[in-house]
Amino acid sequence: MLWETVEPIINRLEDDHTSEDWQELFAKWDGHHWHDGEGVSEKTSVLMIDANAVTTDRSPDLDALHDLLKEHVQASISDLYLVSLFPYPAKPTDTAINPRIRLYEDLGRFKHEFELMYDTEPDVYNELQFNLLEETDAFIERLAQGATKLRVHVQSFHGMPEESIKRVISLWHAVLHHYKPHGQLILAYEGDVQALGSYISVADAICHFDLASHTMLAFAQGDAKKLSDWANRIEAPTDGKTYFNFLSIQERDPFEKNLIEPSVDMILAAHSILFSLQGIPTVDYRTLLGVQTPVDHDALIQELKTDPYRLQVFSGIISQLNVKRTHPAFSPYAEQRIGMSDKRVFSVERKNEEETLMLYTNVSNEPVTVQTSGTNLFTGEPVETIDLDAYGFVWVKSE
C-alpha cells in the first residue's frame, strides 16, 4: 500500500495538510490504469526534444513530431524527453475540450513506441509558498500522462532548507516507484555532484552538468587529461543508482555551438565519449536533426536528405546508438574505469559479467596509434593496433 510507505515521510514534513487530505489525493489516482516502463539497460537512450519542434502550417504538431520520430529514430532511441510540453495549449477547435484530455490523446500514440520523460520544476520561492499536496498531485499527473522518468531540479526549491527538499524528493521517489516500479526519478543539480551527498539516496539518477564543459575543453585543447581526471574523480554510484549524461540540454546551447568550426568527426567523437560513460545518455535533438527553431515536418525531412553535414551527423550518432544497445557492458550500471595512457585519447573500460569493452576517442586534430586487442564493434574485425585519425574513435570488445 502506498500510504504505508509514505506516511512516515509525510509525518516528518512541514505541511498543513491532514492525513485525510493526503489519503484522498492518493485515492483519486487509484482507479487510473498505470503503465510501467522497461527497466533501464544498455538499450536505454534518451532524445531530448522540444514538444513544439515540428510544425505543420507553422503550428506545433505532436502528430507530425510522432510520425518523424517513429519513422527515423524509434529503432535506435528508447526514450523521449519532451520539454516545453507544459502548460499544454488548447487548439482553437478545442473550445469544448479540456486541454488535459487533448494532451492524454496526443501523448497516447507516443507511448506505443517510446518511454516518456518530463520535467517537474515547482515554482517555489520559499517554503511557505510551497503547496506540497498540489505539487505532488501535479507530479502524479505527469506519471499518468505517460512519464516513466521525471526530472526534478534541486535548485527550483528556492530558499528551502536542504533537509526539507530531501524529504519532498524522498516522498516523490516513493510515489513514483509505487505507480511505476521501473520508473526513474532524475535529480538535476547545477554544481559539483559530489556535493549532493545524501541526495543520491532519494533519486535513481543524478544529472552530470559538467560533462559538456570538460568535453568541450578537451577538444579545444586537443588534450583529454582534464576530462579523464574529472571522470576518474566521480564516485561509482551505489547499487541501483546511476548518472544522467548529456552534452547539451534545454537550459544550454547545443554542444556544437560552443565549438569553433565543429566538423562531423568532432561531433561524433564527442558523442562517443557521451555513450562511453556510465549512465543514461541523452542526445539533443538540435544536434541530431541540425535544427535550432521549430521547423516544418516535410522541410526537415528534405533538409536531412540533402544536407551532407546534417545527414552524416544524424547517421553517425544513430550508428553509435545501434551498437551501444546490443552490448550489456554499456548498461548504466556496468563498471567503469578511466584510462590515462595518452593525453590525446579519452579511454574507458566498461565491464559487466558478460563482456569487457575498451572505448577510445581521439580528442586531438592529429593521428594517434592505440595498442589494444579484441574485436572492433563497428566492423566486426579483429584488431591489435589501431591508428585513430583526428577525432577518430573505436569501441573494442576484449577477447
mmCIF file of C-alpha atoms in Angstrom, residues 112-315:
data_model
loop_
_atom_site.group_PDB
_atom_site.id
_atom_site.type_symbol
_atom_site.label_atom_id
_atom_site.label_comp_id
_atom_site.label_asym_id
_atom_site.label_seq_id
_atom_site.Cartn_x
_atom_site.Cartn_y
_atom_site.Cartn_z
ATOM 1 C CA HIS A 112 3.432 2.700 -28.005
ATOM 2 C CA GLU A 113 6.957 3.376 -29.305
ATOM 3 C CA PHE A 114 8.837 5.275 -26.588
ATOM 4 C CA GLU A 115 9.274 5.684 -22.876
ATOM 5 C CA LEU A 116 8.498 9.296 -21.919
ATOM 6 C CA MET A 117 10.344 11.732 -19.685
ATOM 7 C CA TYR A 118 9.197 15.155 -18.464
ATOM 8 C CA ASP A 119 10.391 17.875 -16.148
ATOM 9 C CA THR A 120 8.722 18.700 -12.885
ATOM 10 C CA GLU A 121 10.018 22.005 -11.613
ATOM 11 C CA PRO A 122 7.831 23.555 -8.927
ATOM 12 C CA ASP A 123 7.964 27.342 -8.967
ATOM 13 C CA VAL A 124 8.954 27.745 -5.329
ATOM 14 C CA TYR A 125 10.296 30.944 -3.802
ATOM 15 C CA ASN A 126 10.164 29.948 -0.164
ATOM 16 C CA GLU A 127 8.848 27.137 1.981
ATOM 17 C CA LEU A 128 5.677 28.996 2.996
ATOM 18 C CA GLN A 129 4.543 29.322 -0.639
ATOM 19 C CA PHE A 130 5.055 25.641 -1.379
ATOM 20 C CA ASN A 131 1.798 23.691 -1.510
ATOM 21 C CA LEU A 132 3.212 20.177 -1.363
ATOM 22 C CA LEU A 133 -0.156 18.485 -1.825
ATOM 23 C CA GLU A 134 -0.817 20.358 -5.070
ATOM 24 C CA GLU A 135 2.743 19.816 -6.321
ATOM 25 C CA THR A 136 2.513 16.096 -5.517
ATOM 26 C CA ASP A 137 -0.776 15.915 -7.421
ATOM 27 C CA ALA A 138 0.948 17.565 -10.409
ATOM 28 C CA PHE A 139 3.847 15.100 -10.034
ATOM 29 C CA ILE A 140 1.465 12.115 -10.156
ATOM 30 C CA GLU A 141 -0.362 13.654 -13.114
ATOM 31 C CA ARG A 142 2.933 13.691 -15.063
ATOM 32 C CA LEU A 143 3.159 9.942 -14.389
ATOM 33 C CA ALA A 144 -0.425 9.484 -15.540
ATOM 34 C CA GLN A 145 0.444 11.413 -18.707
ATOM 35 C CA GLY A 146 2.886 8.679 -19.628
ATOM 36 C CA ALA A 147 6.135 9.599 -17.891
ATOM 37 C CA THR A 148 8.380 6.768 -16.756
ATOM 38 C CA LYS A 149 11.155 9.246 -15.939
ATOM 39 C CA LEU A 150 10.758 12.588 -14.187
ATOM 40 C CA ARG A 151 13.490 15.172 -13.717
ATOM 41 C CA VAL A 152 13.404 17.276 -10.560
ATOM 42 C CA HIS A 153 15.685 20.313 -10.350
ATOM 43 C CA VAL A 154 17.009 20.777 -6.807
ATOM 44 C CA GLN A 155 17.592 24.488 -7.350
ATOM 45 C CA SER A 156 13.941 25.083 -8.212
ATOM 46 C CA PHE A 157 13.217 24.797 -4.465
ATOM 47 C CA HIS A 158 14.321 28.379 -3.818
ATOM 48 C CA GLY A 159 15.046 29.162 -0.203
ATOM 49 C CA MET A 160 14.002 25.779 1.202
ATOM 50 C CA PRO A 161 16.328 24.045 3.677
ATOM 51 C CA GLU A 162 18.214 21.064 2.320
ATOM 52 C CA GLU A 163 16.528 18.628 4.696
ATOM 53 C CA SER A 164 13.076 19.844 3.628
ATOM 54 C CA ILE A 165 13.977 19.440 -0.046
ATOM 55 C CA LYS A 166 15.297 15.962 0.620
ATOM 56 C CA ARG A 167 12.039 14.940 2.354
ATOM 57 C CA VAL A 168 9.966 16.215 -0.605
ATOM 58 C CA ILE A 169 12.124 14.325 -3.104
ATOM 59 C CA SER A 170 12.000 11.226 -0.894
ATOM 60 C CA LEU A 171 8.192 11.404 -0.955
ATOM 61 C CA TRP A 172 8.119 11.771 -4.737
ATOM 62 C CA HIS A 173 10.611 8.935 -5.178
ATOM 63 C CA ALA A 174 8.343 6.612 -3.156
ATOM 64 C CA VAL A 175 5.248 7.768 -5.066
ATOM 65 C CA LEU A 176 6.920 7.272 -8.454
ATOM 66 C CA HIS A 177 8.080 3.745 -7.656
ATOM 67 C CA HIS A 178 4.659 2.800 -6.304
ATOM 68 C CA TYR A 179 2.921 3.653 -9.566
ATOM 69 C CA LYS A 180 5.845 2.746 -11.854
ATOM 70 C CA PRO A 181 8.337 0.336 -10.257
ATOM 71 C CA HIS A 182 10.732 0.646 -13.222
ATOM 72 C CA GLY A 183 10.473 4.451 -13.232
ATOM 73 C CA GLN A 184 13.356 6.824 -12.663
ATOM 74 C CA LEU A 185 13.464 9.980 -10.576
ATOM 75 C CA ILE A 186 16.314 12.000 -12.066
ATOM 76 C CA LEU A 187 17.823 14.760 -9.962
ATOM 77 C CA ALA A 188 19.246 17.890 -11.586
ATOM 78 C CA TYR A 189 21.780 19.948 -9.650
ATOM 79 C CA GLU A 190 23.929 22.585 -11.354
ATOM 80 C CA GLY A 191 27.114 22.209 -9.366
ATOM 81 C CA ASP A 192 29.564 19.567 -8.230
ATOM 82 C CA VAL A 193 27.524 16.373 -7.982
ATOM 83 C CA GLN A 194 29.891 15.175 -5.278
ATOM 84 C CA ALA A 195 28.409 17.932 -3.093
ATOM 85 C CA LEU A 196 24.967 16.346 -3.346
ATOM 86 C CA GLY A 197 25.859 13.847 -0.666
ATOM 87 C CA SER A 198 22.777 12.085 0.677
ATOM 88 C CA TYR A 199 20.520 13.364 -2.125
ATOM 89 C CA ILE A 200 21.587 10.362 -4.200
ATOM 90 C CA SER A 201 19.755 8.095 -1.755
ATOM 91 C CA VAL A 202 16.393 9.605 -2.776
ATOM 92 C CA ALA A 203 16.962 9.589 -6.549
ATOM 93 C CA ASP A 204 17.598 6.989 -9.238
ATOM 94 C CA ALA A 205 19.972 9.084 -11.353
ATOM 95 C CA ILE A 206 21.928 12.329 -10.997
ATOM 96 C CA CYS A 207 22.469 14.782 -13.874
ATOM 97 C CA HIS A 208 26.065 15.486 -14.911
ATOM 98 C CA PHE A 209 26.066 19.127 -15.998
ATOM 99 C CA ASP A 210 29.899 19.223 -16.011
ATOM 100 C CA LEU A 211 30.412 16.634 -18.752
ATOM 101 C CA ALA A 212 29.771 19.127 -21.571
ATOM 102 C CA SER A 213 32.273 21.746 -20.379
ATOM 103 C CA HIS A 214 35.014 19.180 -19.779
ATOM 104 C CA THR A 215 34.415 17.606 -23.199
ATOM 105 C CA MET A 216 34.469 21.000 -24.945
ATOM 106 C CA LEU A 217 37.736 21.874 -23.211
ATOM 107 C CA ALA A 218 39.276 18.554 -24.286
ATOM 108 C CA PHE A 219 38.547 19.274 -27.955
ATOM 109 C CA ALA A 220 39.622 22.921 -27.675
ATOM 110 C CA GLN A 221 42.999 21.877 -26.222
ATOM 111 C CA GLY A 222 43.389 18.563 -28.032
ATOM 112 C CA ASP A 223 44.044 17.119 -24.596
ATOM 113 C CA ALA A 224 41.804 14.707 -22.679
ATOM 114 C CA LYS A 225 43.727 14.799 -19.371
ATOM 115 C CA LYS A 226 41.367 17.155 -17.513
ATOM 116 C CA LEU A 227 38.336 15.278 -18.829
ATOM 117 C CA SER A 228 39.907 11.992 -17.719
ATOM 118 C CA ASP A 229 40.800 13.419 -14.297
ATOM 119 C CA TRP A 230 37.232 14.658 -13.833
ATOM 120 C CA ALA A 231 35.709 11.320 -14.884
ATOM 121 C CA ASN A 232 38.159 9.493 -12.612
ATOM 122 C CA ARG A 233 37.069 11.539 -9.581
ATOM 123 C CA ILE A 234 33.399 10.667 -9.991
ATOM 124 C CA GLU A 235 32.379 8.135 -7.420
ATOM 125 C CA ALA A 236 30.778 4.932 -8.640
ATOM 126 C CA PRO A 237 27.070 5.130 -7.765
ATOM 127 C CA THR A 238 25.634 2.670 -5.286
ATOM 128 C CA ASP A 239 23.656 -0.354 -6.475
ATOM 129 C CA GLY A 240 20.577 0.608 -8.461
ATOM 130 C CA LYS A 241 21.746 4.213 -8.953
ATOM 131 C CA THR A 242 23.379 5.808 -11.964
ATOM 132 C CA TYR A 243 24.054 9.103 -13.730
ATOM 133 C CA PHE A 244 22.173 11.035 -16.408
ATOM 134 C CA ASN A 245 24.647 12.266 -19.030
ATOM 135 C CA PHE A 246 24.333 14.851 -21.799
ATOM 136 C CA LEU A 247 26.417 17.225 -23.915
ATOM 137 C CA SER A 248 23.630 19.801 -24.070
ATOM 138 C CA ILE A 249 20.212 20.207 -22.556
ATOM 139 C CA GLN A 250 17.370 22.689 -22.753
ATOM 140 C CA GLU A 251 18.969 25.138 -20.295
ATOM 141 C CA ARG A 252 22.028 25.472 -22.545
ATOM 142 C CA ASP A 253 23.102 25.949 -26.140
ATOM 143 C CA PRO A 254 23.549 22.856 -28.300
ATOM 144 C CA PHE A 255 27.000 21.355 -27.777
ATOM 145 C CA GLU A 256 28.369 22.136 -31.247
ATOM 146 C CA LYS A 257 27.552 25.854 -30.923
ATOM 147 C CA ASN A 258 30.338 26.124 -28.322
ATOM 148 C CA LEU A 259 32.981 24.598 -30.614
ATOM 149 C CA ILE A 260 34.985 26.507 -33.216
ATOM 150 C CA GLU A 261 34.037 25.232 -36.687
ATOM 151 C CA PRO A 262 32.901 21.813 -35.450
ATOM 152 C CA SER A 263 33.400 19.073 -38.011
ATOM 153 C CA VAL A 264 31.238 15.983 -38.326
ATOM 154 C CA ASP A 265 34.150 13.936 -36.946
ATOM 155 C CA MET A 266 34.406 16.172 -33.872
ATOM 156 C CA ILE A 267 30.682 15.924 -33.093
ATOM 157 C CA LEU A 268 30.684 12.144 -33.489
ATOM 158 C CA ALA A 269 33.808 11.839 -31.329
ATOM 159 C CA ALA A 270 32.093 13.879 -28.604
ATOM 160 C CA HIS A 271 29.111 11.538 -28.707
ATOM 161 C CA SER A 272 31.376 8.503 -28.492
ATOM 162 C CA ILE A 273 32.538 9.967 -25.157
ATOM 163 C CA LEU A 274 28.930 10.543 -24.078
ATOM 164 C CA PHE A 275 27.972 6.949 -24.872
ATOM 165 C CA SER A 276 31.137 5.528 -23.317
ATOM 166 C CA LEU A 277 30.447 6.761 -19.799
ATOM 167 C CA GLN A 278 28.466 5.058 -17.062
ATOM 168 C CA GLY A 279 24.951 6.473 -17.043
ATOM 169 C CA ILE A 280 21.853 7.121 -19.148
ATOM 170 C CA PRO A 281 22.908 9.088 -22.267
ATOM 171 C CA THR A 282 20.800 11.916 -23.654
ATOM 172 C CA VAL A 283 21.081 13.274 -27.199
ATOM 173 C CA ASP A 284 19.957 16.829 -28.008
ATOM 174 C CA TYR A 285 17.531 16.939 -30.957
ATOM 175 C CA ARG A 286 19.142 20.200 -32.101
ATOM 176 C CA THR A 287 22.366 18.290 -32.717
ATOM 177 C CA LEU A 288 20.794 15.099 -34.050
ATOM 178 C CA LEU A 289 18.470 16.850 -36.516
ATOM 179 C CA GLY A 290 20.506 20.009 -37.115
ATOM 180 C CA VAL A 291 17.721 22.444 -36.187
ATOM 181 C CA GLN A 292 17.576 25.449 -33.886
ATOM 182 C CA THR A 293 13.974 26.599 -34.186
ATOM 183 C CA PRO A 294 10.648 24.894 -34.925
ATOM 184 C CA VAL A 295 10.600 23.565 -38.485
ATOM 185 C CA ASP A 296 8.024 22.138 -40.863
ATOM 186 C CA HIS A 297 7.938 18.336 -40.902
ATOM 187 C CA ASP A 298 8.342 17.923 -44.684
ATOM 188 C CA ALA A 299 11.038 20.602 -44.883
ATOM 189 C CA LEU A 300 13.011 18.922 -42.106
ATOM 190 C CA ILE A 301 12.957 15.532 -43.850
ATOM 191 C CA GLN A 302 14.058 17.117 -47.124
ATOM 192 C CA GLU A 303 16.893 19.053 -45.465
ATOM 193 C CA LEU A 304 18.158 15.948 -43.688
ATOM 194 C CA LYS A 305 18.294 14.107 -47.011
ATOM 195 C CA THR A 306 20.027 16.883 -48.958
ATOM 196 C CA ASP A 307 22.456 18.425 -46.424
ATOM 197 C CA PRO A 308 25.517 16.117 -46.251
ATOM 198 C CA TYR A 309 26.739 17.588 -42.932
ATOM 199 C CA ARG A 310 23.420 17.068 -41.156
ATOM 200 C CA LEU A 311 22.926 13.620 -42.664
ATOM 201 C CA GLN A 312 26.402 12.466 -41.581
ATOM 202 C CA VAL A 313 25.858 13.728 -38.015
ATOM 203 C CA PHE A 314 22.436 12.079 -37.835
ATOM 204 C CA SER A 315 23.518 8.737 -39.278
#
